[in-house]
Short mmCIF file of C-alpha atoms in Angstrom, two decimals:
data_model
loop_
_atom_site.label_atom_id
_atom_site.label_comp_id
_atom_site.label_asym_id
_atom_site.label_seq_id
_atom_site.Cartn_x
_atom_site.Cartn_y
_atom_site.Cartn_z
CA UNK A 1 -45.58 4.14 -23.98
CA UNK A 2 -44.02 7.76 -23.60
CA UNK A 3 -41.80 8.44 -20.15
CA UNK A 4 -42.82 11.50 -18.45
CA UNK A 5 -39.15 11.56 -17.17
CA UNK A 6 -35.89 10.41 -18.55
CA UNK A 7 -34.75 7.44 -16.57
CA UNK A 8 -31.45 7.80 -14.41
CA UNK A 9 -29.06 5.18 -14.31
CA UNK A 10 -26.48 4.60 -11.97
CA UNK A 11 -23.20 3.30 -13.74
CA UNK A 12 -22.03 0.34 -11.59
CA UNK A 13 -18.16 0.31 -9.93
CA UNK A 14 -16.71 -2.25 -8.44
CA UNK A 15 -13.81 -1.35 -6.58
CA UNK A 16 -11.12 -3.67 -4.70
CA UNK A 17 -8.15 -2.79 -2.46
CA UNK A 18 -4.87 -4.42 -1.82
CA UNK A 19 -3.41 -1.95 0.37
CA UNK A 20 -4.89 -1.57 3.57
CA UNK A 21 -5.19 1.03 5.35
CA UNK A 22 -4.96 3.39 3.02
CA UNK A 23 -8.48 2.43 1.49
CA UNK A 24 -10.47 2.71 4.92
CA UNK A 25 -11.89 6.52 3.80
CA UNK A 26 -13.36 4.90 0.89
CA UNK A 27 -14.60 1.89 2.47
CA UNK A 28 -16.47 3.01 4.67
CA UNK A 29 -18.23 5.98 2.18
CA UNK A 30 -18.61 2.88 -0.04
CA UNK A 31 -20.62 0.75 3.35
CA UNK A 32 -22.65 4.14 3.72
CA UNK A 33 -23.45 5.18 0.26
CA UNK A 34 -21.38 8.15 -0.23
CA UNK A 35 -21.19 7.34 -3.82
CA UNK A 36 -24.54 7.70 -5.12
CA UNK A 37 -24.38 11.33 -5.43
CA UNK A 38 -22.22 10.71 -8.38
CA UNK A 39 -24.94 8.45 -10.00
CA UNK A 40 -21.78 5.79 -9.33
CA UNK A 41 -23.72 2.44 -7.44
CA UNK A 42 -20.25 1.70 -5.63
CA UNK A 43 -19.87 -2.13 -5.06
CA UNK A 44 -16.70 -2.50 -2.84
CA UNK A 45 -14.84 -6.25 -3.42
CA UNK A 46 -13.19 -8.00 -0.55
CA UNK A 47 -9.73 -8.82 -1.69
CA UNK A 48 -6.83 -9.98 -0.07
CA UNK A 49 -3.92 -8.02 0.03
CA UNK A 50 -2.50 -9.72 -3.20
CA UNK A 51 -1.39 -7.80 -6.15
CA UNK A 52 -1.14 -10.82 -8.10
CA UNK A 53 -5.21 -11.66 -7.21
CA UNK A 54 -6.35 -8.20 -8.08
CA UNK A 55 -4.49 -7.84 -11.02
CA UNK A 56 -6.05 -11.59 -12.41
CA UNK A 57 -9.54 -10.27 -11.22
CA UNK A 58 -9.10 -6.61 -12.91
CA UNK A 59 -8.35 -9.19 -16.68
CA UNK A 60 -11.27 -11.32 -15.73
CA UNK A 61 -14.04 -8.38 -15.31
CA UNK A 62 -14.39 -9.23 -11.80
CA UNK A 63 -13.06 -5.44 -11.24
CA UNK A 64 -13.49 -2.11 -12.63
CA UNK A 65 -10.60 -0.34 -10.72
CA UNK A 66 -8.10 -1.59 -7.91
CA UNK A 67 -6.11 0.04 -5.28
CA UNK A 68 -2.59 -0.66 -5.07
CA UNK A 69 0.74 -0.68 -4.23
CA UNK A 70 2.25 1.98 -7.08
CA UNK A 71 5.61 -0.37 -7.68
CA UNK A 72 2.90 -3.45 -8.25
CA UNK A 73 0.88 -1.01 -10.58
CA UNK A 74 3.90 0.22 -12.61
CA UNK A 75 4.98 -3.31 -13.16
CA UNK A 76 1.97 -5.10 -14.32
CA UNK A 77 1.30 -1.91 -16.93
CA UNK A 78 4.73 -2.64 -18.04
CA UNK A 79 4.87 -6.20 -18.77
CA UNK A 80 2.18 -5.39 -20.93
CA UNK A 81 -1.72 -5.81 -18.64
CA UNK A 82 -4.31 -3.89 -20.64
CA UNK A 83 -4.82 -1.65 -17.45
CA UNK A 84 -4.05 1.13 -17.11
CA UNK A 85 -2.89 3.60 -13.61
CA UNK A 86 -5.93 6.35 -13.47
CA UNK A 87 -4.67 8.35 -10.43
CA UNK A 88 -2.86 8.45 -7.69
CA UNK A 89 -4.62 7.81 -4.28
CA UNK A 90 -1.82 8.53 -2.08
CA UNK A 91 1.57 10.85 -2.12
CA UNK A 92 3.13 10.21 0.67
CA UNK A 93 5.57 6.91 0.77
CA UNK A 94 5.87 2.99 1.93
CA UNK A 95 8.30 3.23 4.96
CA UNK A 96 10.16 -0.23 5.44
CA UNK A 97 11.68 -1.23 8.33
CA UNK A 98 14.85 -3.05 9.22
CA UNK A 99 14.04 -4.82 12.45
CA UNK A 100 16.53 -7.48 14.64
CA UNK A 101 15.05 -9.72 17.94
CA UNK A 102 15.90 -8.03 21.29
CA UNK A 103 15.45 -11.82 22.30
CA UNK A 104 18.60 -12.73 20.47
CA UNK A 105 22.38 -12.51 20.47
CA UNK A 106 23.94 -10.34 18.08
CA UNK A 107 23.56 -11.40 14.10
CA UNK A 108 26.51 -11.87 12.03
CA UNK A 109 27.61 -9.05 10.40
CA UNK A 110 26.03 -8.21 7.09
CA UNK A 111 28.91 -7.92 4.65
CA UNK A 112 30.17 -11.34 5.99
CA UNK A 113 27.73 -13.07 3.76
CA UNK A 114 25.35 -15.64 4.39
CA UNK A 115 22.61 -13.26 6.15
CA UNK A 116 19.03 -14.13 5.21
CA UNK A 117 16.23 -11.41 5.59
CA UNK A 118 12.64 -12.37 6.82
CA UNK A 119 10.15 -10.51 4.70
CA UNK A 120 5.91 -10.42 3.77
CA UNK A 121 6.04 -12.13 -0.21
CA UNK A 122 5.26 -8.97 -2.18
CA UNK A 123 7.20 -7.07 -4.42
CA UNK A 124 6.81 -3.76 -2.48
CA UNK A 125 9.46 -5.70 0.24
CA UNK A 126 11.62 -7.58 -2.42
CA UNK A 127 12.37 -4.02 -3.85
CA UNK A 128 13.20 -2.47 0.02
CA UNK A 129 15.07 -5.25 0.54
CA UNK A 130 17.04 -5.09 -2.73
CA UNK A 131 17.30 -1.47 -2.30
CA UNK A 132 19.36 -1.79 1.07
CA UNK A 133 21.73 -4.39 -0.40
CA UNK A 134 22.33 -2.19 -3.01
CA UNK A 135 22.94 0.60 -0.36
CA UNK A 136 25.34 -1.88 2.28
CA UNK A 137 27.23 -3.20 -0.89
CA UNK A 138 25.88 -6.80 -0.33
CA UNK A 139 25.34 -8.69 -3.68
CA UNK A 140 23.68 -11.88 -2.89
CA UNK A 141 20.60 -11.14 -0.13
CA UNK A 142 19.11 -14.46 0.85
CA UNK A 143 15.11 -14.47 1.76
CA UNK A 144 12.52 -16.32 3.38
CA UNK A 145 9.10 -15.34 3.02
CA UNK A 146 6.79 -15.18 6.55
CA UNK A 147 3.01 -14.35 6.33
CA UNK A 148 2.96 -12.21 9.37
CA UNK A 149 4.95 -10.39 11.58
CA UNK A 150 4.53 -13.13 14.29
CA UNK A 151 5.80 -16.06 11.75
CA UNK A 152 8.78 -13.47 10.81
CA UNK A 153 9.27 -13.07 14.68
CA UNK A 154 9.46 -16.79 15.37
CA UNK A 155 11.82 -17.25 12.20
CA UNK A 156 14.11 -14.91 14.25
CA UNK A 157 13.82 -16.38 17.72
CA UNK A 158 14.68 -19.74 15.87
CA UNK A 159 17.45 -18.14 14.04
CA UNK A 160 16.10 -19.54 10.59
CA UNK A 161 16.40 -15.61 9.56
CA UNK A 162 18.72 -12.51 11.01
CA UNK A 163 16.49 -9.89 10.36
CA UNK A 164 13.37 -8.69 9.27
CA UNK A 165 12.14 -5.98 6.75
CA UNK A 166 8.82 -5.29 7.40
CA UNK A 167 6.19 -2.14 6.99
CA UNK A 168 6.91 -0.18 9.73
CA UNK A 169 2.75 0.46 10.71
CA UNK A 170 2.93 -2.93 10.82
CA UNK A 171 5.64 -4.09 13.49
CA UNK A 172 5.33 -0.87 15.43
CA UNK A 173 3.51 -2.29 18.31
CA UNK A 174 6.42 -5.31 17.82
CA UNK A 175 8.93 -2.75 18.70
CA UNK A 176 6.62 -1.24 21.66
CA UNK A 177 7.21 -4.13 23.37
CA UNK A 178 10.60 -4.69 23.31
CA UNK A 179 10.67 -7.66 21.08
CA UNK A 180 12.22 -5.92 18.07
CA UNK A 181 14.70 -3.10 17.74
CA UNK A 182 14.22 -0.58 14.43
CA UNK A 183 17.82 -0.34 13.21
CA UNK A 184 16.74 1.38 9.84
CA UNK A 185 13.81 2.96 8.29
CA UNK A 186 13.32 3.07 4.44
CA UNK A 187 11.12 5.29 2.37
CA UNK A 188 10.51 4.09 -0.87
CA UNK A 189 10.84 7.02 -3.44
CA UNK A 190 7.40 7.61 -4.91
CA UNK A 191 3.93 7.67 -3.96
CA UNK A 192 2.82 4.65 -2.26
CA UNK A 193 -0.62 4.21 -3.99
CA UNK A 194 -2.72 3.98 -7.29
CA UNK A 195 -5.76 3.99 -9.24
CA UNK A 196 -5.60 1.05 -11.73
CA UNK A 197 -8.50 0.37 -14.08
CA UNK A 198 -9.72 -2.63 -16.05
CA UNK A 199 -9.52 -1.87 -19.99
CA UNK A 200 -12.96 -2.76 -20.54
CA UNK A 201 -13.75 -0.07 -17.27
CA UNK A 202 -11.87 2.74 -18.87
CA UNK A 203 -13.68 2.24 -22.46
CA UNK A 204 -17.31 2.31 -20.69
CA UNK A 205 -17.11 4.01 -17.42
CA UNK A 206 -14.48 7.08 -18.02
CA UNK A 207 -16.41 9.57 -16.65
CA UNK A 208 -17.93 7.87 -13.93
CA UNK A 209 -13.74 6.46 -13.34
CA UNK A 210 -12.87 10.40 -13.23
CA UNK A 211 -15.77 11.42 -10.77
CA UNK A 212 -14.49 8.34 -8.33
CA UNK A 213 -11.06 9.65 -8.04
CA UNK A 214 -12.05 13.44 -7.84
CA UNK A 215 -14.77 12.40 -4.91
CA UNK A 216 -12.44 10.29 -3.25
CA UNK A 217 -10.46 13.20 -2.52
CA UNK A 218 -13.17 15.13 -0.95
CA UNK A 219 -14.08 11.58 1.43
CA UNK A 220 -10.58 11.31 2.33
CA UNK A 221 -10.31 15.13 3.09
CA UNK A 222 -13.46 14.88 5.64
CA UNK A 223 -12.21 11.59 7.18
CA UNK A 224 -8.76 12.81 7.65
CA UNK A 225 -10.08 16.00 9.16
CA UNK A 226 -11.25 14.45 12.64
CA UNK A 227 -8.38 12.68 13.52
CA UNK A 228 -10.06 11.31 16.83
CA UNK A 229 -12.66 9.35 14.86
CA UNK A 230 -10.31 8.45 11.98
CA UNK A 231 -8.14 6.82 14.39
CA UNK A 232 -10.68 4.90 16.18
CA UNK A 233 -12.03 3.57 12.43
CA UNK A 234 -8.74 2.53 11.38
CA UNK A 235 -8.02 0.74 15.10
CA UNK A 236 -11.66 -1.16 14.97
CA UNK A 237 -10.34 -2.33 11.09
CA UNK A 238 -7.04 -3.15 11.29
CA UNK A 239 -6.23 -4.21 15.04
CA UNK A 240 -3.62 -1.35 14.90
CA UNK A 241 -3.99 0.96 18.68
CA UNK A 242 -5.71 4.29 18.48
CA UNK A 243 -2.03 5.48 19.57
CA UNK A 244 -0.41 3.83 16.44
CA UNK A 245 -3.41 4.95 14.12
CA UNK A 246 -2.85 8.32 15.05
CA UNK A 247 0.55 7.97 14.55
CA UNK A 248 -0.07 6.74 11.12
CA UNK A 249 -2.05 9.15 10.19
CA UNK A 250 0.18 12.12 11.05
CA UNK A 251 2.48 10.44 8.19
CA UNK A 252 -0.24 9.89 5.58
CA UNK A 253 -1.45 12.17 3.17
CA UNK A 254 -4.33 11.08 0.21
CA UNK A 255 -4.06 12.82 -2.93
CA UNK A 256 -6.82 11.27 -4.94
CA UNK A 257 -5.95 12.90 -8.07
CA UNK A 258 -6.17 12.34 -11.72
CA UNK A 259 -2.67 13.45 -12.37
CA UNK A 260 0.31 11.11 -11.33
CA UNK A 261 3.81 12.91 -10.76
CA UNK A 262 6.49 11.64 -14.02
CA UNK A 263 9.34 11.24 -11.15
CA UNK A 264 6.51 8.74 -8.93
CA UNK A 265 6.34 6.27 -12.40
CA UNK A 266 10.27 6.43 -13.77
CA UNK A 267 11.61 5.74 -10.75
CA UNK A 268 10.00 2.71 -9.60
CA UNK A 269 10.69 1.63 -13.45
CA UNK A 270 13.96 1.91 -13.16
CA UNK A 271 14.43 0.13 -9.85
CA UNK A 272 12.16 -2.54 -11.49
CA UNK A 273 14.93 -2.96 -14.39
CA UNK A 274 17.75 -2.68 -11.89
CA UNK A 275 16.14 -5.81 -9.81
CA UNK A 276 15.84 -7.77 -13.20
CA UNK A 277 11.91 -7.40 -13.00
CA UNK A 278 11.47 -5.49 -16.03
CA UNK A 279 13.87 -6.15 -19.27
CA UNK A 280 17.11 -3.88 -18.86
CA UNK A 281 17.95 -1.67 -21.17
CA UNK A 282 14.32 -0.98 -22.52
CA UNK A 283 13.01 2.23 -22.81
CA UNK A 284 10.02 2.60 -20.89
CA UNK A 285 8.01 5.94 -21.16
CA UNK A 286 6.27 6.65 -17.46
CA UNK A 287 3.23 8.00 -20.17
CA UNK A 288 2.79 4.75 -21.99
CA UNK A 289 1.49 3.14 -17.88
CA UNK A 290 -1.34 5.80 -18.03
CA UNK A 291 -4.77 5.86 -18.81
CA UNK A 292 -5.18 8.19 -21.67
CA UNK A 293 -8.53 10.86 -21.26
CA UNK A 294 -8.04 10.71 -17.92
CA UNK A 295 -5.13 10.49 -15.86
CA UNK A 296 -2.33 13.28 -17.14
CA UNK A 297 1.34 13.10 -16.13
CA UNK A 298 2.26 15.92 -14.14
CA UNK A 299 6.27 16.66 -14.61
CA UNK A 300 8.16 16.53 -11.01
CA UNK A 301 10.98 16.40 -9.14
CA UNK A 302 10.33 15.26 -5.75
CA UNK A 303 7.46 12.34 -6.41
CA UNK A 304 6.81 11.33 -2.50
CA UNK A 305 5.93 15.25 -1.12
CA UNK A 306 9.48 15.73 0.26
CA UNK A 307 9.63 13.62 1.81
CA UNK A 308 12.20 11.16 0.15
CA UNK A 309 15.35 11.30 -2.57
CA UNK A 310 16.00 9.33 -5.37
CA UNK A 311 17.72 5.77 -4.58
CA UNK A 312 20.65 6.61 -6.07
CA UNK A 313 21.46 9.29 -3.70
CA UNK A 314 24.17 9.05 -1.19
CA UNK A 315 22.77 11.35 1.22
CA UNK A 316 19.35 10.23 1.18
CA UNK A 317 16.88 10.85 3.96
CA UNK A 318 15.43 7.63 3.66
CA UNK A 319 17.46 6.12 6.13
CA UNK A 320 16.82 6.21 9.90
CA UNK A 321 20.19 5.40 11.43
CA UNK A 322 20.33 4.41 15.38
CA UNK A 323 23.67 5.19 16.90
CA UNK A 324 26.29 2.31 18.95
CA UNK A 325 24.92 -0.57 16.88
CA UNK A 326 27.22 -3.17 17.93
CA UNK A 327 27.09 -6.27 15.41
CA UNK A 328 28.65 -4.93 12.09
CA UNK A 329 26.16 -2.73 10.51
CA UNK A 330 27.16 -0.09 9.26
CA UNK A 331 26.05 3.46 11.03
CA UNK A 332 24.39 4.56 9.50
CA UNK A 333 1.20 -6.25 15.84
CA UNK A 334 -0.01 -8.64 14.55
CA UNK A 335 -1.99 -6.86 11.72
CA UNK A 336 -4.94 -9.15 10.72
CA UNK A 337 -6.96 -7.00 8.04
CA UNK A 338 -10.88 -7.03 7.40
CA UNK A 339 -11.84 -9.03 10.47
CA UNK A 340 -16.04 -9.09 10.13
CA UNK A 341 -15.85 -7.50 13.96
CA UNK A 342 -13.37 -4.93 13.07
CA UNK A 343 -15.33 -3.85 10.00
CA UNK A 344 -19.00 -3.55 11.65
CA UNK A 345 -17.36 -1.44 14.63
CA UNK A 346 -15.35 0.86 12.07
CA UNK A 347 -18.99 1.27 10.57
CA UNK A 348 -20.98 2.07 13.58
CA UNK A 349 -17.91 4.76 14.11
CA UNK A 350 -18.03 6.40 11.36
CA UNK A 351 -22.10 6.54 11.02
CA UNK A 352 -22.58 7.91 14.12
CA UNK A 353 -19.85 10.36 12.74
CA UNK A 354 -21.47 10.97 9.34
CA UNK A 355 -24.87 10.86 10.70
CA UNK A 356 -26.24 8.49 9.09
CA UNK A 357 -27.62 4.46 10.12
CA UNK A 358 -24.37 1.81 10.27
CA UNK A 359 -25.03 -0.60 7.14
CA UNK A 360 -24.51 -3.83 6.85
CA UNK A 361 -20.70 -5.02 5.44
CA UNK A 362 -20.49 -5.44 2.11
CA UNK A 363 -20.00 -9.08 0.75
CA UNK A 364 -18.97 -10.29 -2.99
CA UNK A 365 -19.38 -13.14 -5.01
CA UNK A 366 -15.76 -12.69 -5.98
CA UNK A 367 -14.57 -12.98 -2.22
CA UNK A 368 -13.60 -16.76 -2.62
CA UNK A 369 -11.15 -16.05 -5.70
CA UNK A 370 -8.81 -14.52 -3.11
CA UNK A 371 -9.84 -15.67 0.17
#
């Protein structure tokens, strides 16, 4: 039996996210079948946002590439994970926010010792949190994990913790209302997110890896180009306002590139050694984190855009710093992700935008491993 035409197959990619948000583009293309022009069949995973789960399920198969935080990526290619960082998705950095009740009197003042921080249990807030000790000269930071920016608001209220360090996207609405007060805002100094691809993914699927990225830019491009819609999309997902979206937005920009900048990878290594997460004193080579054939370092000196300096520096932008705070520092929502509601809405949006009939969400077989 001869074939009167070569067959075309479709190279399958499953693709999970850990940072939301950021990943809503590329969701959604994924729900409407952007991909297929690529000959890519695009199967999107439901993870939680869990480095630790994605990075297990990237070593099990369960996942050909994974979006995530870049200070999570750079560590687990570090300690030694067979994957590899493919790209960068976005430039632009994590802002952090040092928040205090309005409900409360006055915390102790930090350098008297004894202050314990309220915080979500991922590395991307240990290392904010670390990084302002390290700025306010305080050596010993106590911490108590909270789920959600209602648990870390209660913690407060019942004066378990002082303050709170927590993604500012997140607790903006928090601060809306009056029951938080921003006293500092902290970039950290790289690009927020990455491409990071299973080993067995990058031997078998490099081209159609290098066609995701490159097309990703182009679907982030379009979606970021009608703010209006994008906004109302990333409201129906994530529970944030169509104000706060917006606002969000203005501050975001996707790269989706196959080159990663050298300054985005050394310094989140070097924080990582500084914080005792990586062994001090090693010498770590930003190249040795990449996928080779198809991400390429690109040599830099300003790794978030501009719009962040080095840790180190004293006169770092990094730090918004209100005026007349009175309780010894110096001067210086409730987001619940992926609701099944949230996602069909964000659909229907962005079909009627695109054109095209709102598809069903996609579901995975690999959703209870993190659920």
């Amino acid at each position: 039996c001869v074939l009167d035409t070569p067959l075309k197959v479709q190279v399958r990619l499953r693709v999970g996210s850990v940072s939301p948000l950021v990943d809503v583009p590329l969701q959604l293309a994924a729900a409407l079948s952007r991909f297929g022009a690529l000959g890519v069949k695009l199967h999107w995973v439901r993870c939680c946002a869990d480095a630790n789960a994605a990075m297990a399920m990237l070593a099990a198969g369960l996942l050909d590439v994974a979006l995530m935080p870049t200070e999570d990526a750079v560590l687990y290619a570090a300690r030694g994970s067979s994957a590899r960082i493919c790209g960068t998705l976005v430039k632009t950095s994590r802002a952090w926010g040092l928040y205090r009740s309005t409900k409360r009197g006055a915390p102790p003042a930090m350098r008297d010792g004894g202050i314990v921080f309220g915080l979500p249990e991922e590395l991307g807030a240990r290392t904010a949190v670390e990084l302002l000790g390290m700025r306010l000269g305080i050596q010993q930071l106590l911490c108590r994990f909270c789920s959600t920016p209602k648990l870390a608001n209660e913690q407060m209220l019942a004066e378990h913790v002082h303050f709170t360090v927590w993604e500012t996207w997140m607790s903006r609405h928090l601060v809306e209302i009056g029951e938080w007060q921003l006293l500092r805002e902290m970039l950290l100094p790289w690009p927020s997110t990455m491409f990071v691809a299973a080993r067995e993914a990058l031997h078998n699927k490099a081209g159609a890896l290098r066609s995701f990225v490159e097309y990703s830019g182009a679907l982030c491009a379009e979606f970021a180009c009608d703010p209006a819609t994008a906004a109302r999309c990333i409201s129906a997902s994530s529970g944030l306002s169509v104000e706060g979206a917006l606002a969000w937005l203005r501050e975001t920009t996707w790269a989706c590139s196959c080159e990663v900048s050298e300054a985005g990878l050394a310094l989140p290594l070097q924080c990582l050694q500084r914080l005792g997460a990586l062994p001090a004193g090693r010498c770590l080579e930003p190249s040795k984190l990449l996928a080779g054939g198809i991400c390429r370092l690109e040599p830099t000196t300003d790794p978030a855009g501009g719009r962040a300096d080095p840790p180190e520096s004293p006169t770092s932008r990094a730090l918004v710093e209100p005026e007349g705070l009175p309780f010894g520092i110096p001067p210086a929502g409730e987001v619940e992700w992926g609701s099944e509601e949230g996602q069909k809405l964000a659909m229907r949006l962005w079909a009627a935008h695109a054109g095209a009939p709102a598809p069903r969400p996609h579901t995975s077989a690999a959703r209870g491993l993190c659920s």
